Amino acid sequence: MISQENLAKFIRYYANTYRLEHDIDWRCPDTSYWSYELAVQPTTPAQLPLLRKIFRGKDLQIDEATGKVNCRAPFLRISEAPTLAGMIDCFQGFCGGLTGSKFQIQILIANKDDELREGLNREQQWQWLVSSMRLCELFLLGNIAGDDMVFDRVYHSCHQADQNRDLTEECPTIIQQWERCYREIAMNHYLMPFDAEDLLKVLKVEMQGASHSVHTYECDSDEEARAIADLCKMLGVYKAREVQVEGNKITSKLGIVELSDILFSRRKTNTYHLFGSEPVEE
């Protein structure tokens, strides 16, 4: 089982790491596209009317034989990143009436290519995602117990990395290690006041993107500082973040979350390797 707090943080980390290691672009909002489908299997037919209420106004498919409800999300640009809240907030206050139901969330992400054309309907867009040679997938499984959604398993696959990988046990460890990196930057380099509550703020929109002021980070080596600068060039934000390197020091307007993602990726990508790290060739 993985807590909703850790899962929410992991989904943010997952989406940002995709842009950093696979999409390799922080400028363009539409270099990749994604969507998800949330399927719920009620325990009794009596739960079906409540599911219809929860998903009112959304794109639904209902299997009349089994009662399984499939909610289909819109087709979105990578700049409109997935969030756990965005996918499950509609269940707030309704879980008590769905106790015992099982659910699954299938999130698909793929780099844009020539096969993606204007005018495709949602079904055609989903089929493009499913059939993409550059497909990445995050798959969440769980059940509704009491008044809450319980997430049991988390799976991931990428065409350039391990296939059908079970991340359930790794998710909390990844988040713990990422937060250790964030804490070190905040306290020792960005000189920000820090306590445990700050780690909950990482999900907020205002924490994303560039810093309003210049900060200096002292890297482990000159080579690491140069590597970060080179990555910022690949991501297209070298000038926008005012990146400068002097020895092992890198001065920039990289936001604290951005720098944490970059450093954690550099230091741990060989350990977790969620995505292939080679630039996509057009």
Tab-separated table of C-alpha atoms in Angstrom:
chain	number	residue	atom	x	y	z
A	1	MET	CA	0.000	0.000	0.000
A	2	ILE	CA	1.139	3.574	-0.680
A	3	SER	CA	-0.289	6.596	1.115
A	4	GLN	CA	-2.149	9.235	-0.882
A	5	GLU	CA	0.338	11.869	0.348
A	6	ASN	CA	3.311	9.939	-1.023
A	7	LEU	CA	1.454	9.038	-4.193
A	8	ALA	CA	0.533	12.679	-4.858
A	9	LYS	CA	4.201	13.642	-4.473
A	10	PHE	CA	5.313	10.718	-6.630
A	11	ILE	CA	2.966	11.650	-9.486
A	12	ARG	CA	4.423	15.179	-9.469
A	13	TYR	CA	7.919	13.720	-9.435
A	14	TYR	CA	7.014	11.243	-12.192
A	15	ALA	CA	5.612	13.933	-14.518
A	16	ASN	CA	8.576	16.260	-13.948
A	17	THR	CA	11.088	13.456	-14.394
A	18	TYR	CA	9.387	12.529	-17.665
A	19	ARG	CA	9.957	16.080	-18.967
A	20	LEU	CA	13.517	16.084	-17.642
A	21	GLU	CA	14.774	12.660	-18.723
A	22	HIS	CA	12.500	11.627	-21.593
A	23	ASP	CA	10.802	14.644	-23.136
A	24	ILE	CA	13.905	16.783	-22.418
A	25	ASP	CA	12.130	20.117	-22.894
A	26	TRP	CA	10.950	22.665	-20.339
A	27	ARG	CA	9.849	25.326	-22.839
A	28	CYS	CA	7.274	23.921	-25.229
A	29	PRO	CA	3.887	23.027	-23.735
A	30	ASP	CA	3.011	20.424	-26.376
A	31	THR	CA	6.121	18.294	-26.922
A	32	SER	CA	4.197	15.363	-25.406
A	33	TYR	CA	0.570	14.500	-24.683
A	34	TRP	CA	-1.135	12.395	-22.062
A	35	SER	CA	-4.478	11.187	-20.838
A	36	TYR	CA	-5.875	8.753	-18.312
A	37	GLU	CA	-8.809	6.455	-17.750
A	38	LEU	CA	-10.220	5.729	-14.300
A	39	ALA	CA	-12.154	2.471	-14.083
A	40	VAL	CA	-14.279	1.463	-11.086
A	41	GLN	CA	-15.756	-1.992	-10.520
A	42	PRO	CA	-18.658	-1.660	-8.028
A	43	THR	CA	-19.392	-4.532	-5.657
A	44	THR	CA	-23.167	-4.377	-6.266
A	45	PRO	CA	-25.451	-2.927	-8.955
A	46	ALA	CA	-26.834	-0.623	-6.251
A	47	GLN	CA	-23.557	1.356	-6.339
A	48	LEU	CA	-23.897	2.188	-10.029
A	49	PRO	CA	-26.244	5.202	-9.577
A	50	LEU	CA	-23.725	6.753	-7.142
A	51	LEU	CA	-20.923	6.301	-9.678
A	52	ARG	CA	-23.077	8.000	-12.306
A	53	LYS	CA	-23.508	10.905	-9.884
A	54	ILE	CA	-19.775	11.112	-9.123
A	55	PHE	CA	-18.872	11.182	-12.808
A	56	ARG	CA	-21.772	13.377	-13.935
A	57	GLY	CA	-20.792	15.446	-16.977
A	58	LYS	CA	-17.738	13.333	-17.731
A	59	ASP	CA	-17.023	10.964	-20.639
A	60	LEU	CA	-18.236	7.577	-19.376
A	61	GLN	CA	-18.346	4.028	-20.658
A	62	ILE	CA	-20.457	1.573	-18.664
A	63	ASP	CA	-20.360	-2.186	-19.117
A	64	GLU	CA	-23.983	-3.121	-18.519
A	65	ALA	CA	-23.064	-6.774	-17.953
A	66	THR	CA	-20.497	-6.191	-15.192
A	67	GLY	CA	-21.413	-2.683	-14.040
A	68	LYS	CA	-17.831	-1.528	-14.548
A	69	VAL	CA	-17.597	2.243	-15.084
A	70	ASN	CA	-14.758	3.761	-17.113
A	71	CYS	CA	-14.230	7.521	-16.884
A	72	ARG	CA	-12.205	8.868	-19.813
A	73	ALA	CA	-10.202	12.043	-19.227
A	74	PRO	CA	-9.524	14.663	-21.926
A	75	PHE	CA	-6.403	14.533	-24.084
A	76	LEU	CA	-3.930	16.985	-22.538
A	77	ARG	CA	-0.597	18.654	-23.256
A	78	ILE	CA	2.419	17.790	-21.106
A	79	SER	CA	2.391	21.328	-19.668
A	80	GLU	CA	-0.943	20.437	-18.019
A	81	ALA	CA	0.678	17.897	-15.705
A	82	PRO	CA	-1.281	15.095	-14.025
A	83	THR	CA	-2.072	15.416	-10.332
A	84	LEU	CA	-3.584	12.872	-7.987
A	85	ALA	CA	-6.098	15.437	-6.747
A	86	GLY	CA	-7.220	16.151	-10.302
A	87	MET	CA	-7.984	12.484	-10.835
A	88	ILE	CA	-9.712	11.522	-7.582
A	89	ASP	CA	-11.157	14.671	-5.965
A	90	CYS	CA	-14.554	13.843	-7.436
A	91	PHE	CA	-14.736	10.946	-4.934
A	92	GLN	CA	-14.547	13.282	-1.920
A	93	GLY	CA	-17.473	12.516	0.378
A	94	PHE	CA	-18.749	9.564	-1.661
A	95	CYS	CA	-16.389	6.710	-0.766
A	96	GLY	CA	-18.613	5.474	2.060
A	97	GLY	CA	-21.224	4.422	-0.484
A	98	LEU	CA	-18.670	2.531	-2.580
A	99	THR	CA	-16.960	0.398	0.057
A	100	GLY	CA	-15.457	-2.738	-1.473
A	101	SER	CA	-15.271	-1.347	-5.009
A	102	LYS	CA	-12.005	-1.808	-6.874
A	103	PHE	CA	-10.504	0.876	-9.105
A	104	GLN	CA	-7.623	1.383	-11.490
A	105	ILE	CA	-6.096	4.492	-13.077
A	106	GLN	CA	-4.190	4.103	-16.326
A	107	ILE	CA	-2.065	7.133	-17.288
A	108	LEU	CA	-0.487	7.177	-20.758
A	109	ILE	CA	2.144	9.694	-21.939
A	110	ALA	CA	3.875	9.871	-25.329
A	111	ASN	CA	6.086	12.230	-27.308
A	112	LYS	CA	4.314	14.043	-30.143
A	113	ASP	CA	5.049	12.638	-33.591
A	114	ASP	CA	3.815	12.937	-37.190
A	115	GLU	CA	0.967	10.475	-36.533
A	116	LEU	CA	-0.744	12.940	-34.195
A	117	ARG	CA	-2.932	15.142	-36.356
A	118	GLU	CA	-5.395	17.942	-35.783
A	119	GLY	CA	-9.047	16.972	-35.672
A	120	LEU	CA	-8.702	13.555	-34.023
A	121	ASN	CA	-11.495	12.730	-31.592
A	122	ARG	CA	-10.784	11.501	-28.083
A	123	GLU	CA	-10.965	7.813	-29.040
A	124	GLN	CA	-8.489	8.357	-31.883
A	125	GLN	CA	-6.201	10.355	-29.578
A	126	TRP	CA	-6.242	7.514	-27.025
A	127	GLN	CA	-5.468	4.992	-29.743
A	128	TRP	CA	-2.527	7.173	-30.802
A	129	LEU	CA	-1.233	7.056	-27.217
A	130	VAL	CA	-1.717	3.290	-26.897
A	131	SER	CA	0.044	2.564	-30.168
A	132	SER	CA	2.875	5.098	-29.761
A	133	MET	CA	6.379	3.681	-30.079
A	134	ARG	CA	7.395	6.199	-27.374
A	135	LEU	CA	4.750	5.233	-24.845
A	136	CYS	CA	5.199	5.570	-21.086
A	137	GLU	CA	2.557	4.301	-18.677
A	138	LEU	CA	1.762	4.677	-14.994
A	139	PHE	CA	-0.824	2.259	-13.652
A	140	LEU	CA	-2.446	2.673	-10.192
A	141	LEU	CA	-4.525	-0.068	-8.563
A	142	GLY	CA	-6.596	0.081	-5.404
A	143	ASN	CA	-9.885	-0.362	-3.613
A	144	ILE	CA	-12.304	1.732	-1.618
A	145	ALA	CA	-12.307	0.916	2.071
A	146	GLY	CA	-14.386	2.782	4.609
A	147	ASP	CA	-14.405	6.447	3.608
A	148	ASP	CA	-11.226	6.500	1.539
A	149	MET	CA	-9.453	5.282	-1.579
A	150	VAL	CA	-6.619	2.878	-0.781
A	151	PHE	CA	-3.837	2.499	-3.346
A	152	ASP	CA	-2.380	-1.015	-3.324
A	153	ARG	CA	-0.010	-1.177	-6.290
A	154	VAL	CA	1.834	1.190	-8.646
A	155	TYR	CA	3.250	-0.028	-11.959
A	156	HIS	CA	5.307	1.776	-14.598
A	157	SER	CA	6.609	1.020	-18.052
A	158	CYS	CA	8.662	2.942	-20.595
A	159	HIS	CA	9.701	1.871	-24.073
A	160	GLN	CA	13.304	2.822	-23.224
A	161	ALA	CA	13.473	1.274	-19.746
A	162	ASP	CA	12.131	-1.608	-17.663
A	163	GLN	CA	8.760	-2.962	-18.708
A	164	ASN	CA	5.811	-3.452	-16.310
A	165	ARG	CA	7.881	-2.479	-13.309
A	166	ASP	CA	6.302	-2.638	-9.857
A	167	LEU	CA	7.101	0.637	-8.058
A	168	THR	CA	4.905	0.095	-5.003
A	169	GLU	CA	7.787	-0.426	-2.587
A	170	GLU	CA	10.085	2.088	-4.289
A	171	CYS	CA	7.697	5.084	-4.325
A	172	PRO	CA	8.103	6.028	-0.633
A	173	THR	CA	11.884	5.597	-0.869
A	174	ILE	CA	12.117	7.776	-3.986
A	175	ILE	CA	10.089	10.531	-2.308
A	176	GLN	CA	12.100	10.301	0.925
A	177	GLN	CA	15.403	10.614	-0.941
A	178	TRP	CA	14.106	13.437	-3.159
A	179	GLU	CA	12.944	15.347	-0.083
A	180	ARG	CA	16.369	14.882	1.514
A	181	CYS	CA	17.874	16.527	-1.575
A	182	TYR	CA	15.293	19.344	-1.405
A	183	ARG	CA	15.998	19.919	2.289
A	184	GLU	CA	19.744	20.175	1.683
A	185	ILE	CA	19.276	22.775	-1.074
A	186	ALA	CA	16.736	24.791	0.919
A	187	MET	CA	18.738	24.989	4.130
A	188	ASN	CA	22.327	25.156	2.917
A	189	HIS	CA	22.120	26.969	-0.422
A	190	TYR	CA	18.833	28.805	-0.968
A	191	LEU	CA	18.810	29.877	2.703
A	192	MET	CA	15.100	29.248	3.013
A	193	PRO	CA	13.429	28.602	6.372
A	194	PHE	CA	12.533	24.940	6.446
A	195	ASP	CA	10.354	22.543	8.386
A	196	ALA	CA	8.357	19.434	7.626
A	197	GLU	CA	5.358	21.490	6.491
A	198	ASP	CA	7.424	22.857	3.595
A	199	LEU	CA	7.504	19.409	2.028
A	200	LEU	CA	3.720	19.555	1.657
A	201	LYS	CA	4.025	22.829	-0.259
A	202	VAL	CA	6.028	21.214	-3.069
A	203	LEU	CA	2.771	20.274	-4.811
A	204	LYS	CA	1.570	23.882	-4.968
A	205	VAL	CA	1.625	25.627	-8.361
A	206	GLU	CA	3.564	28.597	-6.979
A	207	MET	CA	6.455	26.278	-6.051
A	208	GLN	CA	6.966	25.237	-9.666
A	209	GLY	CA	9.043	27.104	-12.238
A	210	ALA	CA	11.807	29.671	-11.881
A	211	SER	CA	12.951	31.513	-8.772
A	212	HIS	CA	12.354	35.262	-8.566
A	213	SER	CA	15.918	35.810	-7.359
A	214	VAL	CA	19.391	34.458	-8.133
A	215	HIS	CA	20.771	31.619	-5.992
A	216	THR	CA	24.148	29.899	-5.866
A	217	TYR	CA	24.467	26.142	-5.448
A	218	GLU	CA	27.813	24.554	-4.610
A	219	CYS	CA	27.953	21.257	-6.517
A	220	ASP	CA	29.937	18.186	-5.541
A	221	SER	CA	32.395	18.868	-8.368
A	222	ASP	CA	33.200	21.146	-11.301
A	223	GLU	CA	31.999	18.365	-13.585
A	224	GLU	CA	28.590	18.246	-11.894
A	225	ALA	CA	28.177	22.025	-12.259
A	226	ARG	CA	29.001	21.830	-15.974
A	227	ALA	CA	26.621	18.882	-16.414
A	228	ILE	CA	23.756	20.842	-14.832
A	229	ALA	CA	24.479	23.819	-17.099
A	230	ASP	CA	24.562	21.549	-20.160
A	231	LEU	CA	21.261	19.974	-19.155
A	232	CYS	CA	19.680	23.427	-18.786
A	233	LYS	CA	20.779	24.115	-22.365
A	234	MET	CA	19.117	20.905	-23.555
A	235	LEU	CA	15.967	21.773	-21.624
A	236	GLY	CA	15.948	25.204	-23.266
A	237	VAL	CA	16.111	27.252	-20.044
A	238	TYR	CA	19.819	28.118	-19.823
A	239	LYS	CA	19.308	31.794	-20.705
A	240	ALA	CA	15.898	32.139	-19.100
A	241	ARG	CA	17.258	30.863	-15.767
A	242	GLU	CA	20.412	33.036	-16.106
A	243	VAL	CA	22.670	30.031	-15.534
A	244	GLN	CA	26.355	30.711	-14.858
A	245	VAL	CA	29.112	28.317	-13.813
A	246	GLU	CA	32.264	29.129	-11.889
A	247	GLY	CA	34.210	26.086	-10.795
A	248	ASN	CA	31.850	23.880	-8.797
A	249	LYS	CA	29.388	26.706	-8.209
A	250	ILE	CA	26.314	27.199	-10.344
A	251	THR	CA	24.448	30.500	-10.089
A	252	SER	CA	20.943	30.666	-11.543
A	253	LYS	CA	17.277	31.448	-11.156
A	254	LEU	CA	16.411	27.758	-11.122
A	255	GLY	CA	13.502	27.235	-8.756
A	256	ILE	CA	14.189	25.064	-5.742
A	257	VAL	CA	11.913	22.284	-7.058
A	258	GLU	CA	13.579	22.474	-10.489
A	259	LEU	CA	17.071	22.194	-9.007
A	260	SER	CA	15.968	19.370	-6.710
A	261	ASP	CA	14.582	17.448	-9.694
A	262	ILE	CA	17.777	17.995	-11.687
A	263	LEU	CA	20.138	16.992	-8.890
A	264	PHE	CA	18.097	13.977	-7.865
A	265	SER	CA	17.860	12.846	-11.478
A	266	ARG	CA	21.603	13.206	-11.950
A	267	ARG	CA	22.496	11.390	-8.750
A	268	LYS	CA	19.813	8.675	-8.738
A	269	THR	CA	18.778	8.058	-12.360
A	270	ASN	CA	20.975	4.940	-12.590
A	271	THR	CA	19.287	3.628	-9.447
A	272	TYR	CA	15.669	4.147	-10.440
A	273	HIS	CA	15.922	4.719	-14.203
A	274	LEU	CA	12.227	5.310	-14.801
A	275	PHE	CA	12.795	6.721	-18.275
A	276	GLY	CA	15.372	6.321	-20.982
A	277	SER	CA	17.716	9.289	-20.954
A	278	GLU	CA	18.513	9.610	-24.635
A	279	PRO	CA	17.092	12.621	-26.536
A	280	VAL	CA	14.290	11.745	-28.926
A	281	GLU	CA	15.415	11.961	-32.542
A	282	GLU	CA	12.872	13.541	-34.856
